[in-house]
Coordinates of C-alpha atoms in Angstrom, one line a residue:
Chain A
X1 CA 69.9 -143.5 -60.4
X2 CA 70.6 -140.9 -62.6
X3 CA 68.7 -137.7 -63.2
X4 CA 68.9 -135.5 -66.4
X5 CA 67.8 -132.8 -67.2
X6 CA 69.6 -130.7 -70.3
X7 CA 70.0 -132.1 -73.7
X8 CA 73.7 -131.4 -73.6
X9 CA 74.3 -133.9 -70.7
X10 CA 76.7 -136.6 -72.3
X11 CA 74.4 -139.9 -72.0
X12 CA 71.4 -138.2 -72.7
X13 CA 73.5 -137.3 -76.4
X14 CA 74.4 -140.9 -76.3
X15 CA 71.2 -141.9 -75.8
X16 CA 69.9 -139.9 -78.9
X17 CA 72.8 -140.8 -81.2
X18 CA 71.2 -144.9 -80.4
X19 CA 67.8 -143.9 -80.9
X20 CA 69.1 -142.8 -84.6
X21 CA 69.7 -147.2 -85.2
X22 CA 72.3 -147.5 -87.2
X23 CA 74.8 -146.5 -84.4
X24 CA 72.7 -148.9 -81.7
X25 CA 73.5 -151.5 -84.5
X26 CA 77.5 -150.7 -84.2
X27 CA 77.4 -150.7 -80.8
X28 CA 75.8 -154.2 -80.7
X29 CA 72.6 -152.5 -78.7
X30 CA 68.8 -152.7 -79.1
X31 CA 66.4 -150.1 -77.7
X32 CA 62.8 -151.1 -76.5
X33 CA 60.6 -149.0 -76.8
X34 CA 57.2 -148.9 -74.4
X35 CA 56.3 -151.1 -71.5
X36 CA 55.3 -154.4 -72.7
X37 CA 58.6 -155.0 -74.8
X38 CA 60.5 -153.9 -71.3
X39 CA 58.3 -155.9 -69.2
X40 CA 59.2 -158.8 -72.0
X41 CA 62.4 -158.4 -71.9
X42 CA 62.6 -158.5 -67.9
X43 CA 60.3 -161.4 -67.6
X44 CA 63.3 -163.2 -70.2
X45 CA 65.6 -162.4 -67.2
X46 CA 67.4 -159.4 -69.3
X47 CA 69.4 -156.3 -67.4
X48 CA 68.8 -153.3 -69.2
X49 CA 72.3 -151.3 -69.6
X50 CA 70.2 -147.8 -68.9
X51 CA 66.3 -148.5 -67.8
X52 CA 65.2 -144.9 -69.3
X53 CA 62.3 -143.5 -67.9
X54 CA 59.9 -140.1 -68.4
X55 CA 60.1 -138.7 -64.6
X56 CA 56.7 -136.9 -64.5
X57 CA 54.9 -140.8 -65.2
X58 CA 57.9 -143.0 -63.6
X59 CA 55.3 -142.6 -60.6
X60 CA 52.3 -144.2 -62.6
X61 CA 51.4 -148.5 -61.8
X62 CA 53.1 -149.7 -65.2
X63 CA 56.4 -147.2 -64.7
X64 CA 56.5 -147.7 -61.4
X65 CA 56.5 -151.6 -61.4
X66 CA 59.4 -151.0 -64.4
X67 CA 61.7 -149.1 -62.2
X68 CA 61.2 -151.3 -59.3
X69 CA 62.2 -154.5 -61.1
X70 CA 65.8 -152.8 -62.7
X71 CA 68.7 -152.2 -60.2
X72 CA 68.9 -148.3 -59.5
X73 CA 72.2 -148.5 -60.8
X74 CA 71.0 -148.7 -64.4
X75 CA 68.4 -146.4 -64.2
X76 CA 68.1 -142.9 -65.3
X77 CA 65.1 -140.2 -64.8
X78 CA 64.6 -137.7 -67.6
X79 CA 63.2 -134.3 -67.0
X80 CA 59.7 -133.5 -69.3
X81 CA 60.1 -133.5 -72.8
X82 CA 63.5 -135.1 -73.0
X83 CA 62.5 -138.6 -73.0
X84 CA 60.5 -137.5 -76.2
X85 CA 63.6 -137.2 -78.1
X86 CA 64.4 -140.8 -77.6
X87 CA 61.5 -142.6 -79.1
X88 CA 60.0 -143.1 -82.5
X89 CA 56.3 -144.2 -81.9
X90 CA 53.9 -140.2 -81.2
X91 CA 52.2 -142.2 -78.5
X92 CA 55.6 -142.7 -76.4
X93 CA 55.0 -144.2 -73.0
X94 CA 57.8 -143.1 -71.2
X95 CA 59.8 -145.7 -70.7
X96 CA 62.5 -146.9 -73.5
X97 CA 65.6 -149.8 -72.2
X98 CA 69.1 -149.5 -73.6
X99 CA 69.9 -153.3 -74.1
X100 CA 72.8 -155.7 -75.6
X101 CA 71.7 -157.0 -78.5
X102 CA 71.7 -161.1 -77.9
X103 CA 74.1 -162.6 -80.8
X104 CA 73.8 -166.2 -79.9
X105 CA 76.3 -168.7 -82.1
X106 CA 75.2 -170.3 -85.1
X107 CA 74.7 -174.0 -84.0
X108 CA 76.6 -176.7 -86.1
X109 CA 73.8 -178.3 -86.9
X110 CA 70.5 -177.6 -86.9
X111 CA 68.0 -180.7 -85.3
X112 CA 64.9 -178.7 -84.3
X113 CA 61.7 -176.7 -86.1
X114 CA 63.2 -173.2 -87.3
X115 CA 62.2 -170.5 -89.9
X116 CA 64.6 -169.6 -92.1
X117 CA 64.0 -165.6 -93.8
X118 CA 65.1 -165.2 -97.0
X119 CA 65.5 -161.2 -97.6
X120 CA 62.4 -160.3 -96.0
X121 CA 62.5 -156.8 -96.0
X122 CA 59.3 -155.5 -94.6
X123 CA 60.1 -154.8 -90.7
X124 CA 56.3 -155.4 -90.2
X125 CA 56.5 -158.9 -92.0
X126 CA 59.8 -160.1 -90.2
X127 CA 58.4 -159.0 -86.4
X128 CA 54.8 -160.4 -87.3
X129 CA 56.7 -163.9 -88.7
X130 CA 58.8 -163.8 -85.1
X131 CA 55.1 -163.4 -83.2
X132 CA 54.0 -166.2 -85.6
X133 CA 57.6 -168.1 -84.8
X134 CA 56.7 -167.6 -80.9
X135 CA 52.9 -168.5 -80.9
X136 CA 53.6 -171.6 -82.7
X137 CA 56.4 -173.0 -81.1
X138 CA 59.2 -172.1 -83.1
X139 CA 62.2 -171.7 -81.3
X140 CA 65.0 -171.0 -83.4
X141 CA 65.0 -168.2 -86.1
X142 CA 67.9 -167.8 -89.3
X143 CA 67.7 -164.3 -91.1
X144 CA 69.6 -164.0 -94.4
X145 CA 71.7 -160.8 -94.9
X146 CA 69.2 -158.5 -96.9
X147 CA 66.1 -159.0 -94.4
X148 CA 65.0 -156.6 -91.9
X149 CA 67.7 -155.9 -89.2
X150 CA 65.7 -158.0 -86.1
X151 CA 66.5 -155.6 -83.4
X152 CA 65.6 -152.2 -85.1
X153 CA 62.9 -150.4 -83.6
X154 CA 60.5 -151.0 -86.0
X155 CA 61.3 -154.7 -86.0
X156 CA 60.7 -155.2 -82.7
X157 CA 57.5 -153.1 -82.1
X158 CA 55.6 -155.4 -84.5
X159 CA 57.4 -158.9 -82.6
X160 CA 55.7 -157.9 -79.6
X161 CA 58.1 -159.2 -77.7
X162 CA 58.3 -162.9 -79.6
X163 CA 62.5 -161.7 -79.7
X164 CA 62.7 -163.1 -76.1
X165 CA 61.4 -166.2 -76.7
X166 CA 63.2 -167.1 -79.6
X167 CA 66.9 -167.5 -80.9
X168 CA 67.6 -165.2 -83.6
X169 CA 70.5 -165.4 -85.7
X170 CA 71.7 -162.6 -88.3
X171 CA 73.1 -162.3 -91.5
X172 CA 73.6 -166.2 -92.0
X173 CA 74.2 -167.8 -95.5
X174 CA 71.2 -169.5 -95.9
X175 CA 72.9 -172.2 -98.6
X176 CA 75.2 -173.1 -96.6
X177 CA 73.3 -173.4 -93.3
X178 CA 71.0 -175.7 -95.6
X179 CA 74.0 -178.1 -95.5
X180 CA 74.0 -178.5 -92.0
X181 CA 70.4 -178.9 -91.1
X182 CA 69.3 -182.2 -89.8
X183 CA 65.8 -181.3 -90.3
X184 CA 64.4 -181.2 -94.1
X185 CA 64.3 -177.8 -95.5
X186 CA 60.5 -176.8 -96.5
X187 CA 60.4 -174.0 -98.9
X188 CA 57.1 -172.3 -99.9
X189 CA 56.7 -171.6 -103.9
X190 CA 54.0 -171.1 -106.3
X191 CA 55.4 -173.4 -109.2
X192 CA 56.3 -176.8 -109.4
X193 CA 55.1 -177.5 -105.4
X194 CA 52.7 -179.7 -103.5
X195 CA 49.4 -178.5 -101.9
X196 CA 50.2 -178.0 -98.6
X197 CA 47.3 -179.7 -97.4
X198 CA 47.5 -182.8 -99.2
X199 CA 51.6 -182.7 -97.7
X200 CA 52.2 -184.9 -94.7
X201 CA 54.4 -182.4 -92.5
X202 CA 57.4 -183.2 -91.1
X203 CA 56.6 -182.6 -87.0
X204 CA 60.7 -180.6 -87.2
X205 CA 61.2 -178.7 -90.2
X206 CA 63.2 -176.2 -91.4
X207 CA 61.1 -173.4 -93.4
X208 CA 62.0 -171.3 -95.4
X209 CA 60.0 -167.8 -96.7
X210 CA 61.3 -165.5 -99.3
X211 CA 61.5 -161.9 -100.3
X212 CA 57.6 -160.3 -100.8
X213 CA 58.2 -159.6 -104.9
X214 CA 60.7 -162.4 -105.7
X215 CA 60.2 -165.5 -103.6
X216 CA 62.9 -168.2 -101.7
X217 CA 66.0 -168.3 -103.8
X218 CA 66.4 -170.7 -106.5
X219 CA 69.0 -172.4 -105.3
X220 CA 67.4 -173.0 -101.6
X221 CA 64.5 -174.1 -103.7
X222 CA 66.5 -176.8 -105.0
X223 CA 68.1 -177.1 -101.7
X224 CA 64.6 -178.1 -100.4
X225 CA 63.5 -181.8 -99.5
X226 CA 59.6 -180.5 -100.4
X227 CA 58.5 -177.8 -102.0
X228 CA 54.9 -176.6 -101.0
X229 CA 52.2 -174.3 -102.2
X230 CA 48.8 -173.1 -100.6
X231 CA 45.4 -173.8 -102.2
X232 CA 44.1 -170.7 -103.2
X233 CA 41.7 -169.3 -105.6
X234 CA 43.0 -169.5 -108.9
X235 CA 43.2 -166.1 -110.3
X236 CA 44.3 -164.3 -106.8
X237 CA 47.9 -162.6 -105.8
X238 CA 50.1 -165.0 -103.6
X239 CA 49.6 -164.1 -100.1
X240 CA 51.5 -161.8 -98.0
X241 CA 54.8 -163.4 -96.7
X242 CA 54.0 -163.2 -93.4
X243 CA 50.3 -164.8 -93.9
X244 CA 51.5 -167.4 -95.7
X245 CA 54.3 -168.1 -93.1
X246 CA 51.3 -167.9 -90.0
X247 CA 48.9 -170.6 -92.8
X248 CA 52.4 -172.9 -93.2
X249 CA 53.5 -173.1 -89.5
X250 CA 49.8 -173.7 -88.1
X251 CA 49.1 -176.4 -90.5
X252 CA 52.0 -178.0 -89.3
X253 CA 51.0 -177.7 -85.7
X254 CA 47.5 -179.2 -86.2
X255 CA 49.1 -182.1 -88.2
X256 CA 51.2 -182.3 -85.3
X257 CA 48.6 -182.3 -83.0
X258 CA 46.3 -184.6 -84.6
X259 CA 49.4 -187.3 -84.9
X260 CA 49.9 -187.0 -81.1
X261 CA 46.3 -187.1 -80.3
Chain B
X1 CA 47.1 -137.3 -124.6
X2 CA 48.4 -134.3 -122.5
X3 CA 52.0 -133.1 -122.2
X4 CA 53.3 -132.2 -119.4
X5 CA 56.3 -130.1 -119.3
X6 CA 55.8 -127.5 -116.1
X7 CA 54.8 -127.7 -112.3
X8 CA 52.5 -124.8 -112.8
X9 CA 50.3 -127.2 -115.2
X10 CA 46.7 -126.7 -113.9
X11 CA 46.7 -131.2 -113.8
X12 CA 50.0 -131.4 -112.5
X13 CA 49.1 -129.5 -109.0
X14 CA 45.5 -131.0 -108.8
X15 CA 47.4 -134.6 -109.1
X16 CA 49.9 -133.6 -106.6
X17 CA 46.8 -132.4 -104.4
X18 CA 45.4 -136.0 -104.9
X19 CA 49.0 -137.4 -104.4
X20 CA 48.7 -136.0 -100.5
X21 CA 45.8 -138.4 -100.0
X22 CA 43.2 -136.6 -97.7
X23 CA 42.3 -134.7 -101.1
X24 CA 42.0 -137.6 -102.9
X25 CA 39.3 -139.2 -100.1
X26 CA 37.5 -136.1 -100.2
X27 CA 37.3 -136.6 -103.8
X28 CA 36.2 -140.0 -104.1
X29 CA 39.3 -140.9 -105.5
X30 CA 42.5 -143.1 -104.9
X31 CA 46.1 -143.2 -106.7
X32 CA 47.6 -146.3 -107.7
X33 CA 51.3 -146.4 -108.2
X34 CA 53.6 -148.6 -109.9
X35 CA 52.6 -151.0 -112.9
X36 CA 51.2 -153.8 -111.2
X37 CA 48.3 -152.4 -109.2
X38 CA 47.2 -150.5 -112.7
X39 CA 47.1 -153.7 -114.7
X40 CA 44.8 -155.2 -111.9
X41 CA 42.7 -152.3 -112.0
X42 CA 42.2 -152.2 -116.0
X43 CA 42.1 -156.6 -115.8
X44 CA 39.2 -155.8 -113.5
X45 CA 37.6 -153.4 -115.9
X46 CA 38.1 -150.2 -115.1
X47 CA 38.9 -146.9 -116.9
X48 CA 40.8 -144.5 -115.4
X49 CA 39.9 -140.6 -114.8
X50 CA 44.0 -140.2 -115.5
X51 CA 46.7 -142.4 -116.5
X52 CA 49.8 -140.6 -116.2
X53 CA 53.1 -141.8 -117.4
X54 CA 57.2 -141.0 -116.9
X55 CA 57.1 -139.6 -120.7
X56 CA 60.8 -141.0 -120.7
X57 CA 60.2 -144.2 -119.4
X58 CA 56.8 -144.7 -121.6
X59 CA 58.2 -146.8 -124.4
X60 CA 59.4 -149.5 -122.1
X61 CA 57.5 -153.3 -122.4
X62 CA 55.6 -152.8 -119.2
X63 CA 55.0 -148.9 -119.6
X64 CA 53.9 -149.3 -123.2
X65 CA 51.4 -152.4 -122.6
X66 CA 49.7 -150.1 -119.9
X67 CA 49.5 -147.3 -122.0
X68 CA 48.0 -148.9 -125.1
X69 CA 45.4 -151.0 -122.9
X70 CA 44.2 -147.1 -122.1
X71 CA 42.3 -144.3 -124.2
X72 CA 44.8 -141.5 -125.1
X73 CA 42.1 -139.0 -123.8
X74 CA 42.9 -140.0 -120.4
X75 CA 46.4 -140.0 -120.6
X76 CA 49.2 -137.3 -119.6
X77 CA 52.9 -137.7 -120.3
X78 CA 54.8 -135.9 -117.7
X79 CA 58.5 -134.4 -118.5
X80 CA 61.5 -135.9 -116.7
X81 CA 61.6 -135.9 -113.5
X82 CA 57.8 -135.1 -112.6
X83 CA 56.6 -138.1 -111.8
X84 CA 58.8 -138.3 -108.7
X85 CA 56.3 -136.1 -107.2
X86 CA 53.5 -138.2 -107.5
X87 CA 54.8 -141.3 -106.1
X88 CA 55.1 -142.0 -102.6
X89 CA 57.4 -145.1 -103.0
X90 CA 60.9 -144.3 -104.0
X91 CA 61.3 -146.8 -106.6
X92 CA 58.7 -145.5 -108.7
X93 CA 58.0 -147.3 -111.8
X94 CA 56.9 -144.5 -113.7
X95 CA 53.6 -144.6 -113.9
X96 CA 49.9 -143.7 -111.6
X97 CA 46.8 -144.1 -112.3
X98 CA 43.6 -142.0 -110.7
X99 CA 40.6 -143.6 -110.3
X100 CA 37.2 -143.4 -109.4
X101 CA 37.6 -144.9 -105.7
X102 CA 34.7 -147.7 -105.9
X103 CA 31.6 -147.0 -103.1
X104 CA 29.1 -149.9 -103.5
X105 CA 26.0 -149.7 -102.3
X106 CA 25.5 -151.7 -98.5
X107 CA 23.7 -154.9 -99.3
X108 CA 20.4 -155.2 -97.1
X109 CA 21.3 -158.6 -96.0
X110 CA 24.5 -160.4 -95.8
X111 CA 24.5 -164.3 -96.7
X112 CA 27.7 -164.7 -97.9
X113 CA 31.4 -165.6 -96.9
X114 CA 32.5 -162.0 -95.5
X115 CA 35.4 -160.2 -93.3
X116 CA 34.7 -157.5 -91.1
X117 CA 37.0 -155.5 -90.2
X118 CA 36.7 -153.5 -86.2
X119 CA 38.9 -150.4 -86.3
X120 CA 41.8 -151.9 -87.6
X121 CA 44.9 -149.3 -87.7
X122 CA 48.1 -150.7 -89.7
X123 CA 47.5 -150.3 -93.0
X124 CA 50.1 -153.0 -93.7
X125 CA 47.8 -155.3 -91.9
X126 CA 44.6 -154.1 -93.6
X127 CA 46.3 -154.5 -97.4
X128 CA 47.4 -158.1 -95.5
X129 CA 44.0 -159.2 -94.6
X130 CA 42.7 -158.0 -98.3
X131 CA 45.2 -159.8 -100.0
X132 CA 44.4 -163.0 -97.9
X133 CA 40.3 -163.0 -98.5
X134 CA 40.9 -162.6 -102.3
X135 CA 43.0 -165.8 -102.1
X136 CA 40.6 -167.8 -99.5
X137 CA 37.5 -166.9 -101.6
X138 CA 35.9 -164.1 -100.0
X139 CA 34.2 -161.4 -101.8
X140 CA 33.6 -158.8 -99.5
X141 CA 34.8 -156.9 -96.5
X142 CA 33.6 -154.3 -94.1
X143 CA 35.5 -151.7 -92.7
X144 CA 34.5 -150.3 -89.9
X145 CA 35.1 -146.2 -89.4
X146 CA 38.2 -146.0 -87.2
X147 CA 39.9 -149.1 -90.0
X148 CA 42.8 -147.7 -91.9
X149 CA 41.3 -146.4 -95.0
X150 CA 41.5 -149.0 -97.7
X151 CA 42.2 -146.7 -100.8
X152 CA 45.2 -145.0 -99.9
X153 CA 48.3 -145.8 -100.8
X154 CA 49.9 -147.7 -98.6
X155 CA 46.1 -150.1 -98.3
X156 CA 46.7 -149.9 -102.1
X157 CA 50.8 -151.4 -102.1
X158 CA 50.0 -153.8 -99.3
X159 CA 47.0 -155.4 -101.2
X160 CA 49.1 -155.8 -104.2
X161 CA 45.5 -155.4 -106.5
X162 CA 43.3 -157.7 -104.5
X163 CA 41.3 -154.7 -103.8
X164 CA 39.9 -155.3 -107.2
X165 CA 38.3 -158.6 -106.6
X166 CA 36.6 -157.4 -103.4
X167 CA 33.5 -156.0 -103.0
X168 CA 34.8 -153.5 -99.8
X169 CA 32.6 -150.9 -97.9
X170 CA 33.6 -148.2 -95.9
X171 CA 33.0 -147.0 -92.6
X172 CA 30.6 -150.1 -90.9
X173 CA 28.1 -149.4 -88.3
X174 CA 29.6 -153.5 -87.9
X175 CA 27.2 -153.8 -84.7
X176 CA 24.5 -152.9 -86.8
X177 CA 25.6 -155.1 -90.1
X178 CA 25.4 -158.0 -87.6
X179 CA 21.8 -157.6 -87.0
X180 CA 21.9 -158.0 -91.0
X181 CA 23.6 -161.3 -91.2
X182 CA 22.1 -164.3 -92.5
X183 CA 25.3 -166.4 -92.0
X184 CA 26.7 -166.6 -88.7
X185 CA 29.5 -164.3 -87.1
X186 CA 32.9 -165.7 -86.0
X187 CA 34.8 -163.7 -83.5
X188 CA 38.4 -164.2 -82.8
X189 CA 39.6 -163.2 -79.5
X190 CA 41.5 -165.1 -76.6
X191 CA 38.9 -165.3 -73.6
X192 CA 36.0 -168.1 -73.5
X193 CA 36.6 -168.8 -76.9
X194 CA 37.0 -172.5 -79.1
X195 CA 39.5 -173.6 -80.7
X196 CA 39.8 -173.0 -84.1
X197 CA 40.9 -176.6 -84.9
X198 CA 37.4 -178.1 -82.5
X199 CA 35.1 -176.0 -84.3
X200 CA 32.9 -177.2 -87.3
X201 CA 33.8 -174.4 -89.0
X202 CA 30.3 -173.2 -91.6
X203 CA 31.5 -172.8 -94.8
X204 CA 29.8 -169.1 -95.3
X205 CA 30.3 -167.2 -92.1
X206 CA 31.3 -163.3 -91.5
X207 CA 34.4 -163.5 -89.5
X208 CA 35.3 -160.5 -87.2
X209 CA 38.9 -159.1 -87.0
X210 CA 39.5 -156.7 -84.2
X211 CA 41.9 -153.8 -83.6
X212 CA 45.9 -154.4 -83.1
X213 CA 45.7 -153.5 -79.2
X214 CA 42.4 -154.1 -77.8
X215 CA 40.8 -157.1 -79.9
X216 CA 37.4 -157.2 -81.5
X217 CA 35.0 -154.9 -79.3
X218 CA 33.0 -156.4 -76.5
X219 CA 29.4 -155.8 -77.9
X220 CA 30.8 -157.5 -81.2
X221 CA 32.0 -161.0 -79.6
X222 CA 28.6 -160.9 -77.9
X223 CA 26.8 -161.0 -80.6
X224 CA 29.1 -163.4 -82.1
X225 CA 27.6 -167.2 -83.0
X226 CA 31.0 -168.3 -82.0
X227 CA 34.0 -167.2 -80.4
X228 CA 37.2 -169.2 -81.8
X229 CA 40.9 -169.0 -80.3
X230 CA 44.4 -170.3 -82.6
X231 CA 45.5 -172.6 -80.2
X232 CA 49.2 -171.9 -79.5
X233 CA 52.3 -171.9 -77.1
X234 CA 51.1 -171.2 -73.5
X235 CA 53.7 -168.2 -72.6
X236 CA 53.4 -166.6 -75.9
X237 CA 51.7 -163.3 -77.1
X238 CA 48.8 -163.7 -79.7
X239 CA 49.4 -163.7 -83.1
X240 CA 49.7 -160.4 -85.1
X241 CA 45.7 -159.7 -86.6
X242 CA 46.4 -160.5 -90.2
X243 CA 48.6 -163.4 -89.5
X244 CA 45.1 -164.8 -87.3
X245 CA 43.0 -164.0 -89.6
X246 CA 44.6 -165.8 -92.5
X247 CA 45.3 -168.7 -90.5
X248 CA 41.1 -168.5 -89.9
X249 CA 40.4 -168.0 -93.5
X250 CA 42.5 -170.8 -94.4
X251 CA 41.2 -172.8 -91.7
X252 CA 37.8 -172.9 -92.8
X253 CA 39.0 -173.3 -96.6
X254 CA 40.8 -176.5 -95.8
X255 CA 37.4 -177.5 -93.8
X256 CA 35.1 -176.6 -96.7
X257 CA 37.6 -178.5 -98.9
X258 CA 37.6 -181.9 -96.7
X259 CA 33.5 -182.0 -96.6
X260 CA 33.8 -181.4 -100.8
X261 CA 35.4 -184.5 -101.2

């Protein structure tokens, strides 16, 4: 356990230099912010490199149970008012973990239900289509280059901790990925598509959503085994990408349900 | 139609006033930015108190349609480079309008299709929820007082115009508008709750969406004629609120939709 208490020592500068992003990024490292991401990520069966914590609170039930559960070794106690430095939310809890970002390998093919994301580049949208990902059973996540970096701060805050149950690949070529799927490839569209309702849904799929103002891609469009739309009143704006991701993967879980009943 | 060439103009600092939001509230009145959330507002019918324009990029297609669709009395040309402090989004199109911020009347009874709204705080999430009633068919929302405030900006981007097919009120005494319902209230929360997919789901209801943290508030889901859960993985967190609620929404569309046929 580690104790600091000046803004000069050397890992507390580290520590701020990751809290920046892009340099956490580099370094292939994620920082959690706040106790239920941390409790997430231990209940995954993660090892924080450095288990920050505020030491005025590290005392308090949800701190406390934090510290106990990562090996001393890895922790380090910040006098008051540093640990402000380190996190991005006002309402900081005292507690942020340094961790290695996972980078699991692309499979070589693809055999299960996944969401594919298409230059998503809201960090809200992306984290709440992971919780969505999680809650519904999705296991298995594929982000084009251009969509919201998974593991930046914002990102995560809005998953919820739906990172740890899912496998999340970055920066994939979508097209090419589509050639190697073993599922068929749904893609949501307002033209030329099929109500989803009136669609019998594949139980393993492999969705795609696209970027809020300009869609899926036209060529993963025509990549796409079925091309699906949802009812809607006539004259209203598409749906947010996220809401319409939630509306498409819950559909597909009650047909599923209802065939298995 | 005004010129203007200076930052001292008398408009241009009351417009940046408005441009810092709290004045605009106070004012009763909201800024929309960018070219589509203006064409929705005059589509809908409205005039607006100002329709400024990036006097350079005023002749372009999009810029030009917007401009004629509005009386010159309520125009202002700004000089290059003005706009930029007016916008909030860094891509500015080149163009805000300033409206009268709409404040209808509370009805005295409620029989129709609704969404209220219990202190939620992301304003993503409450443009989200907005955009998703205009496409399931409802008409009109309730906010309650601590829900982000549904004329600013970033209410405004997120909603992407649907503002302007709701009927929306401000700062709900919701516990009261319940004793005011002739159509029954839904709650969403995870305890002693249905699932969504059981339930005979009315085709008018006012559904209940509760704060990002703590839910919809206890004395709410009491007086709830039904409490409904999504049904999802066991281990997982719940959804993110606008993702539930347009899964709900959509839910009982599909439901109203099978008894129609």
């Amino acid at each position: 356990m580690k104790r600091i208490a000046s803004r000069d020592n050397p890992l507390y500068k580290e520590l701020r230099r990751l809290a920046q992003g892009a340099h956490a990024r580099r370094q292939g490292l994620a920082l959690l912010e706040g106790v239920h991401l941390c409790q997430a990520y231990l209940q995954w069966g993660g090892t924080p490199r450095h288990a920050v914590f505020d030491a005025v609170r590290s005392e308090s039930g949800e701190l406390r149970a934090l510290r106990d559960a990562v090996p001393p070794a890895c922790q380090a106690w910040l006098e008051p008012g540093l640990v402000d430095g380190l996190e991005t939310v006002r309402s900081g809890q005292g507690v942020v973990f340094v961790i290695d970002t996972p980078a699991p390998p692309l499979p070589a093919r693809a055999d299960e239900n996944c969401v594919l994301l298409d230059r998503i580049q809201d960090p809200g949208n992306v984290g709440s289509i992971l919780r969505s990902c999680a809650a519904a059973g999705v296991r298995r996540v594929f982000l084009s280059a251009d969509t919201a970096y998974a593991w930046s701060t914002k990102v995560l805050r809005s998953g919820q901790g739906a990172h740890f149950s899912l496998t999340i690949h970055e920066d994939v070529d979508l097209l090419a990925l589509s050639a190697r799927l073993d599922v068929p490839l749904l893609a949501t569209t307002l033209d030329d598509a099929v109500d989803l309702l009136r669609a019998d849904l594949p139980p393993r799929a492999a969705w795609v959503f696209g970027n809020e103002g300009q869609g899926v891609d036209p060529a993963l469009q025509r990549a796409a085994a079925l091309r699906l739309r949802i009812d809607q009143e006539p004259a209203a704006e598409s749906l947010n990408v996220a809401a319409a991701a939630a509306v498409c993967l819950f559909e597909q879980r009650r047909q599923a349900r209802r065939a298995g009943q």
